[in-house]
Amino acid sequence: MYSRYTFRQGIHPDYHKELTSDKTLRQAKRPDKVIIPVQQHIGAPCSPRVEVGEHVKLGQKVADSDSFVSAPIHASVSGVVKGIEKVLTPSGQKVDSIIIEADDIDEPVESFARGRQLTELSPTEIREIIREAGIVGLGGAMFPTHVKLSVPEGKEVDYLILNGAECEPYLTVDYRIMIEKARKVVFGLKILMKASGATKGIIAIEDNKPEAIKAMNSATAAEMDIDIKILNTKYPQGGEKMLIAALLEREVPAGGLPLDVGVVVNNVSTAVAVHDAVLRGIPLVERAITITGS
């Protein structure tokens, strides 16, 4: 039915997707306290922009950096800053962190739900919104998204690839995102295309995700510049270089970037975050994850 794309070599681990693939996304219990590290991405660490004792609102910027390769961090609850101290993170490093005791209000910052229309925005304005919203790659690397979209002079991008391969065992969050938020994924892709100058969009999905393929085909039925490409199920199909080789037969040079072959790759969950930032004025204050196992 479909032409299936792939790269040479790769492995076939036990995937265990069935443990959570049919579980719908649901909101976690709201915490009484949050610890927000100021280093949450590949790039320069941020510095706190709040003080102990200060009341902050949901979505308020609490840390930022003057570095280009960085992204600001926002409060995921409203409440009072109880401390700014070094905290041990899952990376094994102690990182300066902002500790917020949540209130019962979750009062949003004024910019919440104050989005813009895509037609009225230039590529530069879109990148600025994405930067201010603190959006980073949600596929794992957490590279600041506005940096990826800033195409250097002398280079051009013709393809924007949305990575929905999710080739890793156990993980199903991108699968559920594509099923439950298909239209946001597609509109986020259109925003990313405009921001980077790409003329063609691809949503890449492995063939062990039939419901996601169905949902994305439906959501892109009227889109002339966006294609759904079906990949063979194989690890590590979701790696940028493997994905580009499989879909476009372009080889990213050693030490190079996808931009070197005219491509930008973003994750499907990143596209949803971009949609919410641009159209709804909501910064990156939450994300979906998979919790799974026997």
PDB file of C-alpha atoms in Angstrom:
ATOM      1  CA  MET A   1       0.000   0.000   0.000  1.00  0.00           C
ATOM      2  CA  TYR A   2       2.854   2.393   0.874  1.00  0.00           C
ATOM      3  CA  SER A   3       6.447   2.724  -0.282  1.00  0.00           C
ATOM      4  CA  ARG A   4       8.450   2.126   2.870  1.00  0.00           C
ATOM      5  CA  TYR A   5      11.640   4.063   3.435  1.00  0.00           C
ATOM      6  CA  THR A   6      14.656   2.956   5.424  1.00  0.00           C
ATOM      7  CA  PHE A   7      18.429   3.237   5.874  1.00  0.00           C
ATOM      8  CA  ARG A   8      21.124   0.571   5.653  1.00  0.00           C
ATOM      9  CA  GLN A   9      21.830  -1.600   8.687  1.00  0.00           C
ATOM     10  CA  GLY A  10      20.086  -0.971  12.029  1.00  0.00           C
ATOM     11  CA  ILE A  11      18.694  -3.424  14.596  1.00  0.00           C
ATOM     12  CA  HIS A  12      15.323  -4.871  15.629  1.00  0.00           C
ATOM     13  CA  PRO A  13      14.955  -4.880  19.434  1.00  0.00           C
ATOM     14  CA  ASP A  14      11.850  -6.014  21.298  1.00  0.00           C
ATOM     15  CA  TYR A  15       9.686  -2.899  21.240  1.00  0.00           C
ATOM     16  CA  HIS A  16       7.093  -3.481  24.002  1.00  0.00           C
ATOM     17  CA  LYS A  17       4.946  -0.690  22.546  1.00  0.00           C
ATOM     18  CA  GLU A  18       1.778  -2.618  23.358  1.00  0.00           C
ATOM     19  CA  LEU A  19       2.168  -1.772  27.047  1.00  0.00           C
ATOM     20  CA  THR A  20       1.025   1.829  26.507  1.00  0.00           C
ATOM     21  CA  SER A  21       0.119   2.337  22.841  1.00  0.00           C
ATOM     22  CA  ASP A  22      -3.622   2.227  23.594  1.00  0.00           C
ATOM     23  CA  LYS A  23      -3.416   4.510  26.659  1.00  0.00           C
ATOM     24  CA  THR A  24      -4.717   8.016  26.038  1.00  0.00           C
ATOM     25  CA  LEU A  25      -2.787  11.043  27.262  1.00  0.00           C
ATOM     26  CA  ARG A  26      -3.875  12.272  30.683  1.00  0.00           C
ATOM     27  CA  GLN A  27      -2.873  15.099  32.983  1.00  0.00           C
ATOM     28  CA  ALA A  28      -0.612  14.266  35.894  1.00  0.00           C
ATOM     29  CA  LYS A  29      -1.600  15.333  39.399  1.00  0.00           C
ATOM     30  CA  ARG A  30      -0.675  18.969  39.994  1.00  0.00           C
ATOM     31  CA  PRO A  31       2.375  19.122  42.296  1.00  0.00           C
ATOM     32  CA  ASP A  32       2.534  21.114  45.536  1.00  0.00           C
ATOM     33  CA  LYS A  33       6.121  22.111  44.742  1.00  0.00           C
ATOM     34  CA  VAL A  34       8.187  22.286  41.576  1.00  0.00           C
ATOM     35  CA  ILE A  35      11.960  22.379  41.204  1.00  0.00           C
ATOM     36  CA  ILE A  36      12.931  24.069  37.943  1.00  0.00           C
ATOM     37  CA  PRO A  37      16.604  23.700  36.898  1.00  0.00           C
ATOM     38  CA  VAL A  38      17.938  26.671  34.913  1.00  0.00           C
ATOM     39  CA  GLN A  39      19.856  24.271  32.627  1.00  0.00           C
ATOM     40  CA  GLN A  40      17.291  22.281  30.637  1.00  0.00           C
ATOM     41  CA  HIS A  41      18.666  22.103  27.108  1.00  0.00           C
ATOM     42  CA  ILE A  42      21.766  21.821  24.951  1.00  0.00           C
ATOM     43  CA  GLY A  43      23.073  25.362  25.099  1.00  0.00           C
ATOM     44  CA  ALA A  44      24.142  28.056  27.523  1.00  0.00           C
ATOM     45  CA  PRO A  45      22.580  27.750  30.983  1.00  0.00           C
ATOM     46  CA  CYS A  46      20.090  30.394  32.009  1.00  0.00           C
ATOM     47  CA  SER A  47      20.254  32.680  35.017  1.00  0.00           C
ATOM     48  CA  PRO A  48      17.335  33.225  37.404  1.00  0.00           C
ATOM     49  CA  ARG A  49      15.136  36.229  36.650  1.00  0.00           C
ATOM     50  CA  VAL A  50      13.175  35.996  39.915  1.00  0.00           C
ATOM     51  CA  GLU A  51      14.025  36.350  43.601  1.00  0.00           C
ATOM     52  CA  VAL A  52      13.241  34.327  46.710  1.00  0.00           C
ATOM     53  CA  GLY A  53       9.885  35.412  48.116  1.00  0.00           C
ATOM     54  CA  GLU A  54       8.575  36.631  44.762  1.00  0.00           C
ATOM     55  CA  HIS A  55       5.128  35.498  43.592  1.00  0.00           C
ATOM     56  CA  VAL A  56       5.201  34.120  40.048  1.00  0.00           C
ATOM     57  CA  LYS A  57       2.418  33.305  37.621  1.00  0.00           C
ATOM     58  CA  LEU A  58       1.930  30.234  35.444  1.00  0.00           C
ATOM     59  CA  GLY A  59       3.962  30.734  32.271  1.00  0.00           C
ATOM     60  CA  GLN A  60       6.063  33.587  33.672  1.00  0.00           C
ATOM     61  CA  LYS A  61       9.676  33.668  32.520  1.00  0.00           C
ATOM     62  CA  VAL A  62      11.813  32.725  35.529  1.00  0.00           C
ATOM     63  CA  ALA A  63      15.220  32.227  33.887  1.00  0.00           C
ATOM     64  CA  ASP A  64      16.936  33.421  30.709  1.00  0.00           C
ATOM     65  CA  SER A  65      20.289  33.847  28.985  1.00  0.00           C
ATOM     66  CA  ASP A  66      21.819  36.425  26.651  1.00  0.00           C
ATOM     67  CA  SER A  67      23.366  33.607  24.599  1.00  0.00           C
ATOM     68  CA  PHE A  68      21.893  32.852  21.173  1.00  0.00           C
ATOM     69  CA  VAL A  69      22.131  29.093  21.718  1.00  0.00           C
ATOM     70  CA  SER A  70      19.836  28.973  24.718  1.00  0.00           C
ATOM     71  CA  ALA A  71      16.145  29.197  25.567  1.00  0.00           C
ATOM     72  CA  PRO A  72      14.326  30.836  28.488  1.00  0.00           C
ATOM     73  CA  ILE A  73      12.538  28.823  31.171  1.00  0.00           C
ATOM     74  CA  HIS A  74       9.040  29.475  32.496  1.00  0.00           C
ATOM     75  CA  ALA A  75       7.113  28.667  35.658  1.00  0.00           C
ATOM     76  CA  SER A  76       4.921  25.590  35.287  1.00  0.00           C
ATOM     77  CA  VAL A  77       2.713  26.644  38.233  1.00  0.00           C
ATOM     78  CA  SER A  78       1.821  29.884  39.961  1.00  0.00           C
ATOM     79  CA  GLY A  79       3.113  30.321  43.491  1.00  0.00           C
ATOM     80  CA  VAL A  80       5.928  31.691  45.641  1.00  0.00           C
ATOM     81  CA  VAL A  81       9.655  31.253  44.989  1.00  0.00           C
ATOM     82  CA  LYS A  82      10.890  29.496  48.121  1.00  0.00           C
ATOM     83  CA  GLY A  83      14.501  29.051  47.151  1.00  0.00           C
ATOM     84  CA  ILE A  84      17.170  29.278  44.451  1.00  0.00           C
ATOM     85  CA  GLU A  85      19.790  26.608  45.100  1.00  0.00           C
ATOM     86  CA  LYS A  86      21.789  23.811  43.513  1.00  0.00           C
ATOM     87  CA  VAL A  87      19.789  20.602  43.112  1.00  0.00           C
ATOM     88  CA  LEU A  88      20.926  17.182  41.899  1.00  0.00           C
ATOM     89  CA  THR A  89      19.277  16.491  38.512  1.00  0.00           C
ATOM     90  CA  PRO A  90      18.823  13.229  36.556  1.00  0.00           C
ATOM     91  CA  SER A  91      21.949  14.131  34.560  1.00  0.00           C
ATOM     92  CA  GLY A  92      23.988  13.505  37.713  1.00  0.00           C
ATOM     93  CA  GLN A  93      24.969  17.166  37.960  1.00  0.00           C
ATOM     94  CA  LYS A  94      23.981  19.732  40.553  1.00  0.00           C
ATOM     95  CA  VAL A  95      22.277  22.611  38.768  1.00  0.00           C
ATOM     96  CA  ASP A  96      21.023  25.973  40.010  1.00  0.00           C
ATOM     97  CA  SER A  97      17.286  25.508  40.403  1.00  0.00           C
ATOM     98  CA  ILE A  98      14.266  27.649  41.218  1.00  0.00           C
ATOM     99  CA  ILE A  99      11.986  26.089  43.844  1.00  0.00           C
ATOM    100  CA  ILE A 100       8.356  27.226  43.655  1.00  0.00           C
ATOM    101  CA  GLU A 101       5.684  26.361  46.217  1.00  0.00           C
ATOM    102  CA  ALA A 102       2.484  26.145  44.203  1.00  0.00           C
ATOM    103  CA  ASP A 103      -0.675  27.989  45.186  1.00  0.00           C
ATOM    104  CA  ASP A 104      -4.202  26.802  44.451  1.00  0.00           C
ATOM    105  CA  ILE A 105      -4.837  29.274  41.643  1.00  0.00           C
ATOM    106  CA  ASP A 106      -2.489  28.596  38.711  1.00  0.00           C
ATOM    107  CA  GLU A 107      -3.009  32.213  37.693  1.00  0.00           C
ATOM    108  CA  PRO A 108      -1.585  32.586  34.179  1.00  0.00           C
ATOM    109  CA  VAL A 109       0.784  35.321  33.066  1.00  0.00           C
ATOM    110  CA  GLU A 110      -0.920  38.013  30.977  1.00  0.00           C
ATOM    111  CA  SER A 111       0.537  36.798  27.658  1.00  0.00           C
ATOM    112  CA  PHE A 112      -1.214  33.424  28.005  1.00  0.00           C
ATOM    113  CA  ALA A 113      -3.839  32.806  25.297  1.00  0.00           C
ATOM    114  CA  ARG A 114      -2.700  35.923  23.447  1.00  0.00           C
ATOM    115  CA  GLY A 115      -1.573  34.269  20.249  1.00  0.00           C
ATOM    116  CA  ARG A 116      -1.085  35.525  16.688  1.00  0.00           C
ATOM    117  CA  GLN A 117      -2.280  34.457  13.254  1.00  0.00           C
ATOM    118  CA  LEU A 118       0.300  32.766  11.044  1.00  0.00           C
ATOM    119  CA  THR A 119      -0.530  34.966   8.033  1.00  0.00           C
ATOM    120  CA  GLU A 120       0.431  38.142   9.911  1.00  0.00           C
ATOM    121  CA  LEU A 121       3.838  36.900  11.053  1.00  0.00           C
ATOM    122  CA  SER A 122       7.200  37.033   9.286  1.00  0.00           C
ATOM    123  CA  PRO A 123       9.707  34.158   9.655  1.00  0.00           C
ATOM    124  CA  THR A 124      11.796  36.344  11.989  1.00  0.00           C
ATOM    125  CA  GLU A 125       8.771  37.089  14.185  1.00  0.00           C
ATOM    126  CA  ILE A 126       7.910  33.378  14.375  1.00  0.00           C
ATOM    127  CA  ARG A 127      11.448  32.524  15.479  1.00  0.00           C
ATOM    128  CA  GLU A 128      11.296  35.271  18.112  1.00  0.00           C
ATOM    129  CA  ILE A 129       8.011  33.892  19.490  1.00  0.00           C
ATOM    130  CA  ILE A 130       9.452  30.366  19.584  1.00  0.00           C
ATOM    131  CA  ARG A 131      12.540  31.637  21.381  1.00  0.00           C
ATOM    132  CA  GLU A 132      10.549  33.631  23.951  1.00  0.00           C
ATOM    133  CA  ALA A 133       8.296  30.612  24.535  1.00  0.00           C
ATOM    134  CA  GLY A 134      11.375  28.589  25.520  1.00  0.00           C
ATOM    135  CA  ILE A 135      10.723  25.852  22.985  1.00  0.00           C
ATOM    136  CA  VAL A 136      13.406  23.187  22.623  1.00  0.00           C
ATOM    137  CA  GLY A 137      13.418  19.887  20.762  1.00  0.00           C
ATOM    138  CA  LEU A 138      11.111  17.463  22.557  1.00  0.00           C
ATOM    139  CA  GLY A 139      12.480  14.353  20.877  1.00  0.00           C
ATOM    140  CA  GLY A 140      15.274  14.032  23.418  1.00  0.00           C
ATOM    141  CA  ALA A 141      18.178  16.309  22.485  1.00  0.00           C
ATOM    142  CA  MET A 142      16.394  19.492  23.676  1.00  0.00           C
ATOM    143  CA  PHE A 143      18.252  21.755  21.246  1.00  0.00           C
ATOM    144  CA  PRO A 144      16.757  25.291  21.209  1.00  0.00           C
ATOM    145  CA  THR A 145      14.263  25.285  18.336  1.00  0.00           C
ATOM    146  CA  HIS A 146      14.739  28.900  17.234  1.00  0.00           C
ATOM    147  CA  VAL A 147      18.419  28.123  16.589  1.00  0.00           C
ATOM    148  CA  LYS A 148      17.547  25.180  14.331  1.00  0.00           C
ATOM    149  CA  LEU A 149      15.210  27.421  12.350  1.00  0.00           C
ATOM    150  CA  SER A 150      17.751  30.229  11.901  1.00  0.00           C
ATOM    151  CA  VAL A 151      19.203  29.332   8.515  1.00  0.00           C
ATOM    152  CA  PRO A 152      22.673  30.862   8.035  1.00  0.00           C
ATOM    153  CA  GLU A 153      23.346  33.169   5.111  1.00  0.00           C
ATOM    154  CA  GLY A 154      24.355  31.177   2.062  1.00  0.00           C
ATOM    155  CA  LYS A 155      22.277  28.132   2.989  1.00  0.00           C
ATOM    156  CA  GLU A 156      18.719  27.240   1.983  1.00  0.00           C
ATOM    157  CA  VAL A 157      16.214  24.764   3.400  1.00  0.00           C
ATOM    158  CA  ASP A 158      13.818  22.969   1.086  1.00  0.00           C
ATOM    159  CA  TYR A 159      12.536  20.216   3.438  1.00  0.00           C
ATOM    160  CA  LEU A 160      11.172  20.364   6.978  1.00  0.00           C
ATOM    161  CA  ILE A 161      10.881  16.826   8.362  1.00  0.00           C
ATOM    162  CA  LEU A 162       8.705  16.077  11.367  1.00  0.00           C
ATOM    163  CA  ASN A 163      10.116  13.044  13.151  1.00  0.00           C
ATOM    164  CA  GLY A 164       7.318  10.712  14.227  1.00  0.00           C
ATOM    165  CA  ALA A 165       9.436   7.565  13.868  1.00  0.00           C
ATOM    166  CA  GLU A 166       9.701   6.979  17.630  1.00  0.00           C
ATOM    167  CA  CYS A 167      11.979   4.004  17.023  1.00  0.00           C
ATOM    168  CA  GLU A 168      12.986   3.491  20.672  1.00  0.00           C
ATOM    169  CA  PRO A 169      11.565   0.525  22.616  1.00  0.00           C
ATOM    170  CA  TYR A 170       8.733   1.260  25.065  1.00  0.00           C
ATOM    171  CA  LEU A 171       8.133   4.891  24.076  1.00  0.00           C
ATOM    172  CA  THR A 172       4.659   5.722  22.722  1.00  0.00           C
ATOM    173  CA  VAL A 173       4.186   9.390  23.555  1.00  0.00           C
ATOM    174  CA  ASP A 174       4.748  10.646  19.983  1.00  0.00           C
ATOM    175  CA  TYR A 175       2.378   7.961  18.730  1.00  0.00           C
ATOM    176  CA  ARG A 176      -0.368   9.249  21.052  1.00  0.00           C
ATOM    177  CA  ILE A 177       0.427  12.882  20.142  1.00  0.00           C
ATOM    178  CA  MET A 178      -0.078  12.101  16.436  1.00  0.00           C
ATOM    179  CA  ILE A 179      -3.385  10.357  17.139  1.00  0.00           C
ATOM    180  CA  GLU A 180      -4.820  12.810  19.658  1.00  0.00           C
ATOM    181  CA  LYS A 181      -3.371  16.107  18.397  1.00  0.00           C
ATOM    182  CA  ALA A 182      -3.054  15.492  14.673  1.00  0.00           C
ATOM    183  CA  ARG A 183      -4.263  18.913  13.533  1.00  0.00           C
ATOM    184  CA  LYS A 184      -1.929  20.696  15.946  1.00  0.00           C
ATOM    185  CA  VAL A 185       0.967  18.611  14.602  1.00  0.00           C
ATOM    186  CA  VAL A 186       0.151  19.629  11.028  1.00  0.00           C
ATOM    187  CA  PHE A 187      -0.344  23.314  11.783  1.00  0.00           C
ATOM    188  CA  GLY A 188       2.841  23.314  13.858  1.00  0.00           C
ATOM    189  CA  LEU A 189       4.644  21.879  10.835  1.00  0.00           C
ATOM    190  CA  LYS A 190       3.286  24.709   8.657  1.00  0.00           C
ATOM    191  CA  ILE A 191       4.586  27.253  11.187  1.00  0.00           C
ATOM    192  CA  LEU A 192       8.017  25.567  11.237  1.00  0.00           C
ATOM    193  CA  MET A 193       8.104  25.542   7.433  1.00  0.00           C
ATOM    194  CA  LYS A 194       7.428  29.271   7.261  1.00  0.00           C
ATOM    195  CA  ALA A 195      10.002  30.010   9.961  1.00  0.00           C
ATOM    196  CA  SER A 196      12.755  28.084   8.134  1.00  0.00           C
ATOM    197  CA  GLY A 197      11.798  28.857   4.537  1.00  0.00           C
ATOM    198  CA  ALA A 198      11.147  25.189   3.711  1.00  0.00           C
ATOM    199  CA  THR A 199       8.805  24.638   0.754  1.00  0.00           C
ATOM    200  CA  LYS A 200       8.020  20.970   1.450  1.00  0.00           C
ATOM    201  CA  GLY A 201       7.052  19.213   4.648  1.00  0.00           C
ATOM    202  CA  ILE A 202       7.328  15.511   5.504  1.00  0.00           C
ATOM    203  CA  ILE A 203       5.837  13.685   8.473  1.00  0.00           C
ATOM    204  CA  ALA A 204       7.836  10.477   8.923  1.00  0.00           C
ATOM    205  CA  ILE A 205       6.191   7.549  10.760  1.00  0.00           C
ATOM    206  CA  GLU A 206       7.335   3.955  11.240  1.00  0.00           C
ATOM    207  CA  ASP A 207       4.967   1.279   9.931  1.00  0.00           C
ATOM    208  CA  ASN A 208       4.229  -0.126  13.405  1.00  0.00           C
ATOM    209  CA  LYS A 209       2.021   2.925  14.083  1.00  0.00           C
ATOM    210  CA  PRO A 210      -1.059   2.370  11.869  1.00  0.00           C
ATOM    211  CA  GLU A 211      -3.436   4.586  13.861  1.00  0.00           C
ATOM    212  CA  ALA A 212      -0.967   7.485  13.749  1.00  0.00           C
ATOM    213  CA  ILE A 213      -0.580   7.029   9.981  1.00  0.00           C
ATOM    214  CA  LYS A 214      -4.357   7.102   9.598  1.00  0.00           C
ATOM    215  CA  ALA A 215      -4.720  10.230  11.757  1.00  0.00           C
ATOM    216  CA  MET A 216      -1.948  12.107   9.977  1.00  0.00           C
ATOM    217  CA  ASN A 217      -3.235  11.165   6.526  1.00  0.00           C
ATOM    218  CA  SER A 218      -6.625  12.571   7.492  1.00  0.00           C
ATOM    219  CA  ALA A 219      -5.142  15.768   8.919  1.00  0.00           C
ATOM    220  CA  THR A 220      -3.034  16.418   5.792  1.00  0.00           C
ATOM    221  CA  ALA A 221      -5.637  15.492   3.174  1.00  0.00           C
ATOM    222  CA  ALA A 222      -5.951  19.100   1.944  1.00  0.00           C
ATOM    223  CA  GLU A 223      -2.240  19.996   2.306  1.00  0.00           C
ATOM    224  CA  MET A 224      -0.471  20.055  -1.048  1.00  0.00           C
ATOM    225  CA  ASP A 225       3.012  20.706   0.354  1.00  0.00           C
ATOM    226  CA  ILE A 226       3.025  18.074   3.119  1.00  0.00           C
ATOM    227  CA  ASP A 227       3.594  14.340   2.596  1.00  0.00           C
ATOM    228  CA  ILE A 228       3.272  11.387   4.963  1.00  0.00           C
ATOM    229  CA  LYS A 229       6.210   9.002   4.527  1.00  0.00           C
ATOM    230  CA  ILE A 230       6.096   5.500   5.987  1.00  0.00           C
ATOM    231  CA  LEU A 231       9.327   4.017   7.317  1.00  0.00           C
ATOM    232  CA  ASN A 232      10.293   0.437   8.033  1.00  0.00           C
ATOM    233  CA  THR A 233      10.351  -0.225  11.769  1.00  0.00           C
ATOM    234  CA  LYS A 234      13.994  -0.274  12.748  1.00  0.00           C
ATOM    235  CA  TYR A 235      16.303   1.242  15.380  1.00  0.00           C
ATOM    236  CA  PRO A 236      17.759   3.938  15.183  1.00  0.00           C
ATOM    237  CA  GLN A 237      15.494   5.112  12.364  1.00  0.00           C
ATOM    238  CA  GLY A 238      14.626   8.276  14.313  1.00  0.00           C
ATOM    239  CA  GLY A 239      18.184   9.631  14.290  1.00  0.00           C
ATOM    240  CA  GLU A 240      18.344  12.770  12.140  1.00  0.00           C
ATOM    241  CA  LYS A 241      21.049  11.496   9.795  1.00  0.00           C
ATOM    242  CA  MET A 242      19.368   8.109   9.318  1.00  0.00           C
ATOM    243  CA  LEU A 243      15.986   9.760   8.766  1.00  0.00           C
ATOM    244  CA  ILE A 244      17.341  12.125   6.113  1.00  0.00           C
ATOM    245  CA  ALA A 245      19.171   9.278   4.356  1.00  0.00           C
ATOM    246  CA  ALA A 246      16.043   7.115   4.363  1.00  0.00           C
ATOM    247  CA  LEU A 247      13.632   9.779   3.134  1.00  0.00           C
ATOM    248  CA  LEU A 248      15.725  11.921   0.798  1.00  0.00           C
ATOM    249  CA  GLU A 249      18.872   9.886   0.068  1.00  0.00           C
ATOM    250  CA  ARG A 250      20.955  12.819   1.273  1.00  0.00           C
ATOM    251  CA  GLU A 251      24.042  12.217   3.409  1.00  0.00           C
ATOM    252  CA  VAL A 252      24.798  14.685   6.182  1.00  0.00           C
ATOM    253  CA  PRO A 253      28.585  15.125   6.145  1.00  0.00           C
ATOM    254  CA  ALA A 254      30.656  13.965   9.108  1.00  0.00           C
ATOM    255  CA  GLY A 255      30.598  16.732  11.700  1.00  0.00           C
ATOM    256  CA  GLY A 256      27.900  18.502   9.714  1.00  0.00           C
ATOM    257  CA  LEU A 257      24.263  19.396  10.307  1.00  0.00           C
ATOM    258  CA  PRO A 258      21.009  18.676   8.438  1.00  0.00           C
ATOM    259  CA  LEU A 259      21.161  22.322   7.287  1.00  0.00           C
ATOM    260  CA  ASP A 260      24.193  21.344   5.212  1.00  0.00           C
ATOM    261  CA  VAL A 261      21.886  19.259   2.989  1.00  0.00           C
ATOM    262  CA  GLY A 262      18.937  21.661   3.025  1.00  0.00           C
ATOM    263  CA  VAL A 263      16.911  19.994   5.774  1.00  0.00           C
ATOM    264  CA  VAL A 264      15.565  20.855   9.226  1.00  0.00           C
ATOM    265  CA  VAL A 265      14.272  18.024  11.437  1.00  0.00           C
ATOM    266  CA  ASN A 266      11.876  18.592  14.336  1.00  0.00           C
ATOM    267  CA  ASN A 267       9.921  16.235  16.572  1.00  0.00           C
ATOM    268  CA  VAL A 268       6.118  15.975  16.324  1.00  0.00           C
ATOM    269  CA  SER A 269       5.736  17.017  19.974  1.00  0.00           C
ATOM    270  CA  THR A 270       7.860  20.084  19.242  1.00  0.00           C
ATOM    271  CA  ALA A 271       5.415  20.985  16.460  1.00  0.00           C
ATOM    272  CA  VAL A 272       2.530  20.905  18.948  1.00  0.00           C
ATOM    273  CA  ALA A 273       4.463  23.187  21.319  1.00  0.00           C
ATOM    274  CA  VAL A 274       5.151  25.587  18.428  1.00  0.00           C
ATOM    275  CA  HIS A 275       1.451  25.604  17.543  1.00  0.00           C
ATOM    276  CA  ASP A 276       0.523  26.475  21.128  1.00  0.00           C
ATOM    277  CA  ALA A 277       3.173  29.202  21.391  1.00  0.00           C
ATOM    278  CA  VAL A 278       2.314  30.980  18.153  1.00  0.00           C
ATOM    279  CA  LEU A 279      -1.466  30.570  17.982  1.00  0.00           C
ATOM    280  CA  ARG A 280      -2.273  30.493  21.702  1.00  0.00           C
ATOM    281  CA  GLY A 281       0.541  32.444  23.331  1.00  0.00           C
ATOM    282  CA  ILE A 282       1.461  29.536  25.625  1.00  0.00           C
ATOM    283  CA  PRO A 283       5.150  28.973  26.499  1.00  0.00           C
ATOM    284  CA  LEU A 284       6.646  25.524  27.036  1.00  0.00           C
ATOM    285  CA  VAL A 285       5.458  24.681  30.559  1.00  0.00           C
ATOM    286  CA  GLU A 286       4.429  21.063  30.083  1.00  0.00           C
ATOM    287  CA  ARG A 287       5.126  18.050  27.912  1.00  0.00           C
ATOM    288  CA  ALA A 288       3.852  14.497  27.558  1.00  0.00           C
ATOM    289  CA  ILE A 289       6.036  11.545  28.534  1.00  0.00           C
ATOM    290  CA  THR A 290       5.674   7.757  28.511  1.00  0.00           C
ATOM    291  CA  ILE A 291       5.609   5.930  31.853  1.00  0.00           C
ATOM    292  CA  THR A 292       5.800   2.217  31.156  1.00  0.00           C
ATOM    293  CA  GLY A 293       7.230  -1.169  32.092  1.00  0.00           C
ATOM    294  CA  SER A 294       6.198  -4.501  33.518  1.00  0.00           C
TER     295      SER A 294
END
